[in-house]
Amino acid sequence: MSNHQYRAMGLAAVCVVSSVGALSVLNSNSVLSQINHTNHQATGMPMTSRTPTLPGQDAFGAMQEVVAILEADPATDWSRVNLAALREHLIDMNEVTLNAVVEEHEVDGGLEMQVTGTGRTQEAIRRLVPNQAKELNQLNGWQATTASLSEGVTLTVISEAVPQSEHIRVLGFWGLLVSGSHHQQHHLALARGIIMH
């Protein structure tokens, strides 16, 4: 609807108000409300709902989703459920993603990455990076290895195929960290007490 049409509707509503009286005020409010609603849709502005849908914090949201899955599954063995283990893993993910320091060096066939940190971040690196290397070994014919450093872990990922070598280098550590589709399944398994962190 064009701006001219909006103005015409608004003027029509005002005319009705002035000629008919109080009842028409209610009708004009309804018309103006329709105009505003149409305006939101035309401009792509999101309409607000009565109930928020975002959890407000990513780890909270991940745990909320897993709890909903567990509660919907009649086969859930509640004697084994371990949400504390899932929480610790999510903290590890947060530490590595936001606080790890990474130095990348190209090597024949791929990339060598020194991933370091201190305190809780270093602990998270030592837990997360070697496990991610196992996942990377199942992708695209890549070969991933890790070695311990005084402040973290060295991750080396290579491929004999030139296109995959370039793929590895372009992804870099952060792209390699999130590669694979195992993360969500791993979270659910942790919560079920199937995989101990």
Tab-separated table of C-alpha atoms in Angstrom, residues 69-78:
chain	number	residue	atom	x	y	z
A	69	ILE	CA	13.967	-33.378	24.600
A	70	LEU	CA	14.599	-35.507	27.696
A	71	GLU	CA	11.187	-34.740	29.154
A	72	ALA	CA	9.431	-35.547	25.861
A	73	ASP	CA	11.168	-38.942	25.631
A	74	PRO	CA	9.428	-41.619	27.728
A	75	ALA	CA	12.587	-43.752	27.483
A	76	THR	CA	14.729	-41.191	29.353
A	77	ASP	CA	16.556	-42.859	32.238
A	78	TRP	CA	16.382	-40.089	34.834
